[in-house]
Amino acid sequence: MKTSLFKSALLALIALALGGLLWGRADQPARAQALPAYDLVITNARIIDGSGNPWFRGDVAIKDGRIARIGRVAPATAAQTIDAKGQILAPGFIDVHTHVESIYNTPTAENFVRMGVTSLVTGNCGSSATDVGQFLGRLKEKPLAVNLATLIGHGSVRRDVMGAEDRAPTADEQKRMEALVEQGMKDGAVGLSTGLIYVPGTYAKTDEIVALARVVSRHGGLYATHMRNEGDKVADAIRESILIGEQAGLPVEISHFKISNKKLWGQTPMTLGLVREARARGLNVTVDQYAYTASSTSLSSRLPSWLHAGGFEEAKKRLADKATRERVINDTKDALKRSGFKDYSFAVVASYNPDKSFNGKSIAEITKQVRNKSDVTSQIEQMLAMYEAGGASMIYHGMNEDDVKRIMAEPFTMIASDAGVRQVDDSVPHPRGYGNNARVLGQYVRNLKLISLEDAIRKMTSLPAQTFGFRARGMIREGFAADIVIFDENTIIDQATFDKPHQYPLGISYVLVNGAVVLANNQLTEARPGVALRGAGSPPTNKEISIR
Ligand SMILES: [Zn+2]
């Protein structure tokens, strides 16, 4: 009894001494280095992880650009702390439909950052840099605030190989286009885009695109399309898009899904039905959308495509011929009639360089002002005069709100702006470039209750990441890139309007890209942490492999 007590006491003493020794040893180096475990911790957040699941309360710790821990994290363990004050913390938004070829001139990409967007996919609607390696490579010398991915544009490739010719490519030209697309995929393009209403994409038949899409398919990319028609032939155009995906064996993304023909307003159950049907057959088809009833593109896209064959100089020659000009006017008139609009009061100038006083006015208003006429022929004459003077960027108020809502409510729809990098100037561009994401969250989620907050976030984060192959982005997950937005779901709203578009949204306080704060307390920082997001066709380096 005595001995065993003694033994126990002795053992306890030895254990204490050893424990003390070990404790001391473990403690000393930590004190000496005093290194925090994390670079940054965001506390007191309601986390919406991007999956569509309901929010949960937690802290998010960041280390080396990645999300290192989600849960309870003591602020003392991080070098820097942000108190989210109970606001929503979500993955940074991924905008899969942009036109930011000029982003290196405006590396802050402020209009996107202030919408909570942290990754952009450019090269849409058939128009891109054709040297993808060079385009993405510039990011090293010219750092950007946001991450950047690109598609390779069929129109740009076709123009490089065969100009603005209105004909099928020769076998040799087809091969050269395929080679350019292949190189683009190897250099990191995420897929092929088409713009089948634009010159020269509009001159391509389906088989030309299928052959190029097959190349893209081999390199793991997708097919993103501005379809041949969004008006009276929209159903045929959807079928063509799906057929291309089916024949080439790759996913299809239908860009800025809409109906822009007044006679077909209310037909989105039919057009969405075509996509649902394709998906039911096992075809990977998704769509994207901006949250407005107006589109924006060139003035020239309203004129017959045959006019533009061979390029702008050829078109001007054709218009100088009286009989040909007459034909252009008649074809344009027919197109207007088919679209269901009685005149061009729905067509508003966003930017016209020869006379900036036109910006913000409709073609009907301008024609009244310049020609004192209000008939359609005079309006088309006015459009032709503006086209001949260099053209204009336009806004077309051609959609129906119920259609916009139906498209948004569909599970396979993602939210994308179709915008470029904006600069505050005297143009009157489409407000989508300033407000799109905030408008969805403020107007369609909070005010109209069309979709839940969690579903809206999913459409801006994990769905785009899944569709475009960004594997370690678009979710709040340990190990994922720390692209993060913090906002107040009770105040977030767009402020940009069609009359006054140059206004940033409200309610978004913090934006982080790869763990670096690019918007802090509503102020832009100097940080330029963006990286190039390369597609599956480009062999990744070890460092890149999991952060794409
Ligand atoms: Zn487009």
XYZ file of C-alpha atoms and ligand atoms in Angstrom:
549
model
C 0.000 0.000 0.000
C 2.719 2.368 1.108
C 4.984 1.405 -1.777
C 2.240 1.757 -4.352
C 1.283 5.212 -2.993
C 4.932 6.222 -3.079
C 5.250 4.855 -6.604
C 2.168 6.770 -7.734
C 3.422 10.008 -6.210
C 6.815 9.507 -7.817
C 5.260 8.809 -11.218
C 3.078 11.895 -10.882
C 6.124 14.005 -10.047
C 8.081 12.651 -13.019
C 5.082 13.286 -15.273
C 4.773 16.870 -14.015
C 8.476 17.523 -14.498
C 8.426 16.056 -17.991
C 5.262 17.941 -18.829
C 6.840 21.164 -17.627
C 9.917 20.504 -19.709
C 7.897 19.748 -22.825
C 5.628 22.709 -22.172
C 8.584 24.980 -21.839
C 10.168 23.667 -24.970
C 6.993 24.027 -26.997
C 6.390 27.504 -25.679
C 9.802 29.018 -26.204
C 10.126 28.961 -30.026
C 6.553 30.240 -30.421
C 7.324 33.201 -28.189
C 10.574 33.874 -29.970
C 8.984 33.928 -33.464
C 5.557 35.323 -32.466
C 4.303 34.530 -35.970
C 0.549 34.698 -36.429
C -0.987 31.572 -37.891
C -2.968 33.514 -40.523
C -2.495 36.587 -42.686
C -6.029 37.790 -42.165
C -9.145 36.740 -40.342
C -12.648 37.965 -41.078
C -14.744 37.631 -37.943
C -18.437 37.789 -37.193
C -19.686 36.961 -40.689
C -22.755 35.236 -41.967
C -21.226 32.970 -44.550
C -22.990 32.077 -47.783
C -20.627 29.513 -49.222
C -21.785 29.623 -52.862
C -23.285 26.123 -52.902
C -26.829 27.406 -52.446
C -26.902 26.253 -48.816
C -28.360 28.629 -46.182
C -25.937 31.027 -44.487
C -24.099 30.049 -41.321
C -22.220 32.114 -38.784
C -18.449 31.926 -38.703
C -15.005 33.409 -39.150
C -12.823 32.949 -42.210
C -9.037 32.823 -41.867
C -6.775 33.421 -44.847
C -3.183 32.352 -45.402
C -1.110 32.748 -48.587
C -4.076 33.768 -50.693
C -6.194 30.765 -49.735
C -8.986 30.169 -47.277
C -7.129 28.374 -44.485
C -9.870 27.894 -41.918
C -13.604 28.390 -41.572
C -15.236 28.329 -38.144
C -14.169 29.941 -34.919
C -10.835 31.670 -35.320
C -9.293 33.770 -32.537
C -8.413 37.216 -33.962
C -5.091 37.064 -32.071
C -3.913 34.315 -34.440
C -3.985 36.619 -37.491
C -1.852 39.563 -38.593
C -4.932 41.526 -39.623
C -8.606 41.370 -38.701
C -11.748 42.535 -40.464
C -14.969 42.594 -38.459
C -17.782 41.719 -40.858
C -20.301 42.971 -38.259
C -22.798 40.262 -39.055
C -22.895 41.063 -42.775
C -22.912 38.472 -45.547
C -19.573 36.984 -46.563
C -19.718 35.263 -49.949
C -17.296 34.056 -52.614
C -16.212 36.880 -54.940
C -18.492 37.010 -57.955
C -17.347 35.442 -61.216
C -18.590 37.403 -64.226
C -18.441 34.982 -67.154
C -19.586 37.389 -69.831
C -17.453 40.504 -70.160
C -15.668 42.458 -72.874
C -12.491 43.662 -71.173
C -9.852 43.335 -73.893
C -8.700 46.830 -72.823
C -8.437 45.983 -69.111
C -4.678 46.633 -68.966
C -5.420 50.342 -69.506
C -7.663 50.336 -66.423
C -6.129 47.718 -64.117
C -8.271 48.710 -61.114
C -11.389 47.429 -62.958
C -13.250 49.579 -60.443
C -16.741 49.093 -61.857
C -16.367 45.322 -61.456
C -14.677 45.413 -58.034
C -17.414 47.684 -56.689
C -20.028 45.163 -57.870
C -18.213 42.459 -55.874
C -16.752 40.826 -58.978
C -13.344 39.192 -58.484
C -12.932 37.139 -61.691
C -13.742 38.047 -65.295
C -14.140 35.944 -68.412
C -13.565 38.025 -71.510
C -13.295 37.223 -75.230
C -17.032 36.808 -75.585
C -19.336 37.156 -78.611
C -16.655 35.967 -81.032
C -14.276 38.808 -80.269
C -11.008 38.242 -78.391
C -7.272 38.570 -78.503
C -6.110 35.876 -80.930
C -2.759 35.546 -79.146
C -4.116 34.259 -75.848
C -0.653 33.557 -74.443
C 0.415 37.153 -74.970
C -2.902 38.534 -73.659
C -2.851 36.572 -70.402
C 0.942 36.929 -70.136
C 0.692 40.714 -69.873
C -0.750 40.266 -66.403
C 2.781 39.675 -65.096
C 4.004 43.156 -66.130
C 0.658 44.882 -65.683
C -0.943 43.481 -62.529
C -4.716 43.708 -62.264
C -7.058 44.005 -59.297
C -9.125 41.037 -60.514
C -8.520 37.578 -61.971
C -8.768 37.225 -65.728
C -9.745 34.402 -68.074
C -10.470 34.526 -71.783
C -12.271 32.644 -74.469
C -10.873 32.585 -77.985
C -13.227 34.396 -80.334
C -14.279 32.736 -83.570
C -14.889 36.117 -85.212
C -11.376 37.344 -84.412
C -9.827 34.093 -85.624
C -11.870 34.191 -88.826
C -10.928 37.819 -89.436
C -7.229 36.989 -89.001
C -7.459 34.188 -91.552
C -9.966 35.451 -94.122
C -10.876 39.060 -93.338
C -14.525 40.069 -93.499
C -15.331 37.769 -96.431
C -18.939 36.627 -96.765
C -18.240 33.041 -97.831
C -17.279 29.619 -96.509
C -13.600 29.101 -95.714
C -11.453 26.990 -98.064
C -10.084 23.748 -96.618
C -6.787 25.505 -96.022
C -8.430 28.471 -94.277
C -10.457 26.118 -92.093
C -7.220 24.345 -91.090
C -5.548 27.644 -90.252
C -8.500 28.693 -88.090
C -8.362 25.344 -86.295
C -4.640 25.807 -85.705
C -5.215 29.263 -84.194
C -7.957 27.933 -81.939
C -5.759 25.032 -80.884
C -2.911 27.379 -80.005
C -5.349 29.581 -78.072
C -6.508 26.596 -76.038
C -2.926 25.516 -75.337
C -2.172 29.078 -74.230
C -4.992 28.962 -71.692
C -8.297 29.951 -73.315
C -11.264 28.461 -71.451
C -13.223 27.840 -74.642
C -14.460 29.167 -77.969
C -16.887 32.056 -78.307
C -18.996 33.025 -81.292
C -20.891 36.168 -82.223
C -23.139 34.974 -85.011
C -24.881 38.305 -85.584
C -21.591 40.134 -86.049
C -19.207 40.488 -88.942
C -17.468 38.181 -89.702
C -18.979 35.482 -87.435
C -22.350 35.848 -89.122
C -20.883 34.531 -92.406
C -20.011 31.158 -90.820
C -22.226 28.132 -91.308
C -22.786 25.590 -88.547
C -20.236 23.033 -89.846
C -17.392 25.569 -89.701
C -18.125 26.170 -86.028
C -18.555 22.468 -85.227
C -15.081 21.751 -86.606
C -13.541 24.498 -84.460
C -15.535 23.396 -81.416
C -14.122 19.870 -81.829
C -10.637 21.298 -81.351
C -11.847 23.068 -78.198
C -13.472 19.881 -76.956
C -10.143 18.007 -77.203
C -8.642 20.617 -74.874
C -11.410 20.550 -72.295
C -13.008 23.897 -73.165
C -16.594 24.993 -73.649
C -18.570 26.691 -76.403
C -20.014 30.119 -75.475
C -22.275 31.705 -78.038
C -23.943 34.966 -78.872
C -26.467 33.175 -80.999
C -27.382 33.815 -84.608
C -30.730 35.237 -83.563
C -32.339 36.459 -80.338
C -35.523 37.592 -82.048
C -37.963 35.958 -84.457
C -35.649 32.962 -85.049
C -34.463 32.516 -81.462
C -35.698 28.910 -81.240
C -33.693 27.919 -84.346
C -30.658 29.666 -82.899
C -30.966 27.763 -79.601
C -31.238 24.514 -81.573
C -28.110 25.384 -83.563
C -26.179 26.110 -80.350
C -27.218 22.798 -78.827
C -26.416 20.930 -82.052
C -22.889 22.369 -82.090
C -22.363 21.171 -78.512
C -23.766 17.746 -79.326
C -21.743 17.236 -82.508
C -18.483 18.575 -81.099
C -18.955 16.969 -77.683
C -18.510 19.942 -75.388
C -20.572 22.046 -72.954
C -22.614 24.935 -74.364
C -23.056 28.307 -72.671
C -25.706 30.497 -74.290
C -24.661 34.098 -73.685
C -27.008 36.845 -72.469
C -30.078 34.610 -72.874
C -33.043 36.745 -73.908
C -35.915 37.385 -76.277
C -35.496 40.729 -78.006
C -38.448 40.475 -80.368
C -41.560 42.218 -79.108
C -43.840 39.779 -80.925
C -42.245 36.918 -78.958
C -42.430 38.515 -75.523
C -43.668 35.945 -73.020
C -42.174 33.001 -74.932
C -39.352 32.227 -72.479
C -41.156 29.096 -71.205
C -40.615 27.779 -74.757
C -36.989 28.936 -75.129
C -36.002 27.758 -71.634
C -37.850 24.542 -72.425
C -35.469 23.887 -75.326
C -32.521 24.126 -72.921
C -34.249 21.915 -70.327
C -34.967 19.338 -73.022
C -31.322 19.285 -74.080
C -30.232 18.862 -70.472
C -32.756 16.037 -70.039
C -30.992 14.320 -72.954
C -27.724 14.626 -71.039
C -26.313 17.614 -72.895
C -24.408 20.125 -70.809
C -26.149 23.424 -71.631
C -26.222 26.509 -69.403
C -27.045 30.182 -69.907
C -26.091 33.570 -68.526
C -28.055 36.778 -68.189
C -27.877 40.405 -67.124
C -30.730 41.783 -65.046
C -32.131 44.434 -67.394
C -34.752 44.689 -70.132
C -32.371 46.470 -72.530
C -29.395 45.129 -74.467
C -26.379 47.027 -75.752
C -24.372 46.600 -78.911
C -23.311 48.384 -82.075
C -25.522 50.436 -84.355
C -24.253 48.446 -87.344
C -25.752 45.196 -86.010
C -29.185 46.630 -86.924
C -28.196 46.830 -90.605
C -28.247 43.818 -92.979
C -25.131 41.636 -92.630
C -24.544 41.528 -96.423
C -23.848 45.264 -96.286
C -20.715 44.678 -94.190
C -19.106 41.996 -96.397
C -15.473 42.861 -97.066
C -15.304 45.501 -94.355
C -16.296 49.082 -93.604
C -14.844 50.660 -96.794
C -16.761 48.176 -98.946
C -19.946 48.958 -97.027
C -19.477 52.697 -97.588
C -19.026 52.065 -101.344
C -22.257 50.065 -101.404
C -24.126 52.835 -99.599
C -22.890 55.367 -102.155
C -24.838 53.468 -104.804
C -28.427 54.714 -104.811
C -30.114 51.390 -105.632
C -28.040 49.465 -103.067
C -28.755 52.087 -100.410
C -32.460 51.620 -101.171
C -32.073 47.863 -100.634
C -30.341 48.450 -97.298
C -33.178 50.710 -96.185
C -35.819 48.172 -97.230
C -34.048 45.235 -95.540
C -33.609 47.281 -92.361
C -37.269 48.247 -92.447
C -38.262 44.578 -92.805
C -36.079 43.634 -89.851
C -37.744 46.338 -87.749
C -41.183 45.072 -88.733
C -40.229 41.491 -87.836
C -38.949 42.654 -84.428
C -42.362 44.040 -83.534
C -41.300 47.648 -82.928
C -43.015 50.406 -84.862
C -40.029 52.768 -84.975
C -36.563 53.337 -83.449
C -37.624 55.027 -80.235
C -36.418 51.848 -78.438
C -32.892 52.427 -79.819
C -30.851 54.843 -77.697
C -27.303 56.071 -78.366
C -24.785 55.113 -75.673
C -21.778 56.666 -77.366
C -21.403 58.522 -80.672
C -18.036 60.224 -81.041
C -18.784 62.671 -83.913
C -21.548 64.336 -81.871
C -21.650 63.625 -78.152
C -24.921 65.526 -77.769
C -26.559 62.413 -79.283
C -25.492 60.310 -76.282
C -28.539 59.301 -74.270
C -31.038 60.139 -77.033
C -33.070 57.714 -79.120
C -32.779 57.443 -82.899
C -36.346 58.767 -83.097
C -35.412 61.842 -81.018
C -32.216 62.472 -82.977
C -34.025 62.177 -86.319
C -36.628 64.662 -85.123
C -33.875 67.019 -83.997
C -31.627 66.723 -87.077
C -34.148 66.164 -89.890
C -37.392 67.311 -88.315
C -38.907 63.977 -89.421
C -40.498 61.116 -87.515
C -41.049 58.435 -90.193
C -39.090 55.172 -90.144
C -37.316 55.786 -93.478
C -35.879 59.058 -92.173
C -34.799 57.299 -88.986
C -32.965 54.656 -91.038
C -31.361 57.401 -93.144
C -30.168 58.980 -89.893
C -28.764 55.618 -88.742
C -26.943 55.198 -92.051
C -25.447 58.689 -91.770
C -24.186 57.833 -88.272
C -22.873 54.470 -89.453
C -20.981 56.144 -92.324
C -19.492 58.642 -89.851
C -17.933 55.813 -87.850
C -20.842 54.143 -86.067
C -22.219 54.251 -82.559
C -22.605 52.112 -79.494
C -26.300 51.640 -78.727
C -28.785 50.550 -76.080
C -31.875 48.683 -77.294
C -34.890 48.601 -74.964
C -36.198 45.390 -76.465
C -37.035 42.924 -73.689
C -39.887 42.084 -71.379
C -39.543 42.044 -67.580
C -41.448 38.770 -67.105
C -39.045 37.049 -69.489
C -36.066 38.447 -67.576
C -37.551 37.050 -64.352
C -38.298 33.620 -65.801
C -34.759 33.283 -67.114
C -33.319 34.374 -63.758
C -35.367 31.853 -61.796
C -33.992 28.936 -63.845
C -31.404 26.851 -61.922
C -28.913 26.756 -64.829
C -28.815 30.548 -65.304
C -25.775 32.483 -64.100
C -25.491 36.237 -63.631
C -23.096 38.039 -65.972
C -22.837 41.694 -66.965
C -21.850 41.672 -70.681
C -19.936 44.855 -69.766
C -16.504 46.297 -70.346
C -14.235 48.197 -67.993
C -16.021 51.479 -67.417
C -14.560 54.936 -67.085
C -16.532 57.945 -66.011
C -16.871 60.070 -69.160
C -19.582 61.715 -71.283
C -20.870 58.469 -72.791
C -24.167 57.061 -71.530
C -23.408 53.326 -71.454
C -25.640 50.488 -70.305
C -25.927 50.563 -66.488
C -25.195 46.803 -66.287
C -21.468 47.576 -66.121
C -21.987 49.376 -62.816
C -24.944 47.677 -61.229
C -25.654 44.150 -62.448
C -24.782 42.008 -59.412
C -26.063 44.542 -56.873
C -29.286 44.882 -58.857
C -29.927 41.144 -58.672
C -29.274 41.094 -54.910
C -31.212 44.290 -54.116
C -34.023 44.286 -56.632
C -34.701 40.641 -57.564
C -33.755 39.028 -54.223
C -34.747 41.593 -51.572
C -37.483 43.675 -53.208
C -39.150 41.194 -55.553
C -38.241 37.962 -53.675
C -37.887 36.212 -57.039
C -34.989 34.011 -55.872
C -33.321 33.449 -52.515
C -30.143 35.248 -51.532
C -28.274 31.940 -51.398
C -29.444 30.953 -54.886
C -28.504 34.342 -56.335
C -25.004 33.979 -54.866
C -24.747 30.461 -56.320
C -25.544 31.887 -59.764
C -22.674 34.371 -59.357
C -20.093 31.996 -57.857
C -20.107 28.201 -57.822
C -22.202 27.794 -60.984
C -19.881 29.952 -63.109
C -16.818 28.281 -61.523
C -18.208 24.832 -62.295
C -19.198 25.778 -65.846
C -15.918 27.451 -66.806
C -13.674 25.035 -64.912
C -12.308 27.232 -62.124
C -11.825 24.374 -59.707
C -10.640 26.064 -56.544
C -12.802 29.177 -56.748
C -16.437 30.171 -56.381
C -16.963 28.660 -52.927
C -16.041 29.472 -49.350
C -14.070 26.273 -48.723
C -10.815 25.574 -46.950
C -8.083 25.420 -49.588
C -9.977 27.535 -52.109
C -8.649 30.870 -53.357
C -9.665 33.673 -50.979
C -11.826 35.640 -53.432
C -14.375 37.157 -51.068
C -17.057 39.836 -50.988
C -18.701 41.278 -47.864
C -22.007 43.101 -48.200
C -25.117 44.122 -46.314
C -28.074 42.253 -47.759
C -30.456 44.886 -46.364
C -28.902 47.815 -48.209
C -27.188 46.409 -51.282
C -28.620 48.029 -54.415
C -27.575 49.284 -57.845
C -27.620 53.044 -58.400
C -26.754 53.183 -62.103
C -29.711 54.023 -64.311
C -30.123 54.313 -68.086
C -30.075 58.121 -67.717
C -27.245 58.241 -65.166
C -25.229 55.069 -65.530
C -21.904 56.203 -64.027
C -22.843 55.344 -60.444
C -21.480 52.607 -58.221
C -23.760 50.356 -56.194
C -24.348 50.648 -52.437
C -23.922 48.091 -49.683
C -20.685 46.331 -50.695
C -17.942 47.129 -48.179
C -15.077 44.676 -48.735
C -13.730 42.775 -51.700
C -10.744 40.422 -51.518
C -8.935 38.841 -54.443
C -6.555 35.958 -53.698
C -6.571 37.033 -50.053
C -5.593 40.656 -50.748
C -8.032 43.431 -49.925
C -8.909 45.414 -53.092
C -11.916 47.234 -51.594
C -11.644 48.165 -47.904
C -14.497 49.922 -46.170
C -15.785 51.065 -49.537
C -12.368 52.453 -50.632
C -10.241 51.035 -53.457
C -6.788 49.940 -52.316
C -3.539 49.799 -54.287
C -3.534 45.992 -54.317
C -3.305 44.241 -57.715
C -3.529 40.575 -56.748
C -5.282 39.252 -59.899
C -3.981 36.149 -61.652
C -4.613 34.622 -65.070
C -7.115 31.775 -64.932
C -6.079 29.362 -67.657
C -8.236 26.623 -69.097
C -7.687 22.874 -69.011
C -5.834 22.917 -72.348
C -2.870 24.780 -70.875
C -0.541 22.562 -68.836
C -0.427 24.068 -65.328
C 2.690 24.624 -63.292
C 2.761 22.983 -59.864
C 2.095 26.288 -58.168
C -0.953 27.039 -60.274
C -2.444 23.609 -60.246
C -4.975 23.987 -57.464
C -5.643 27.712 -57.503
C -7.357 27.950 -60.870
Zn -22.999 39.335 -77.210
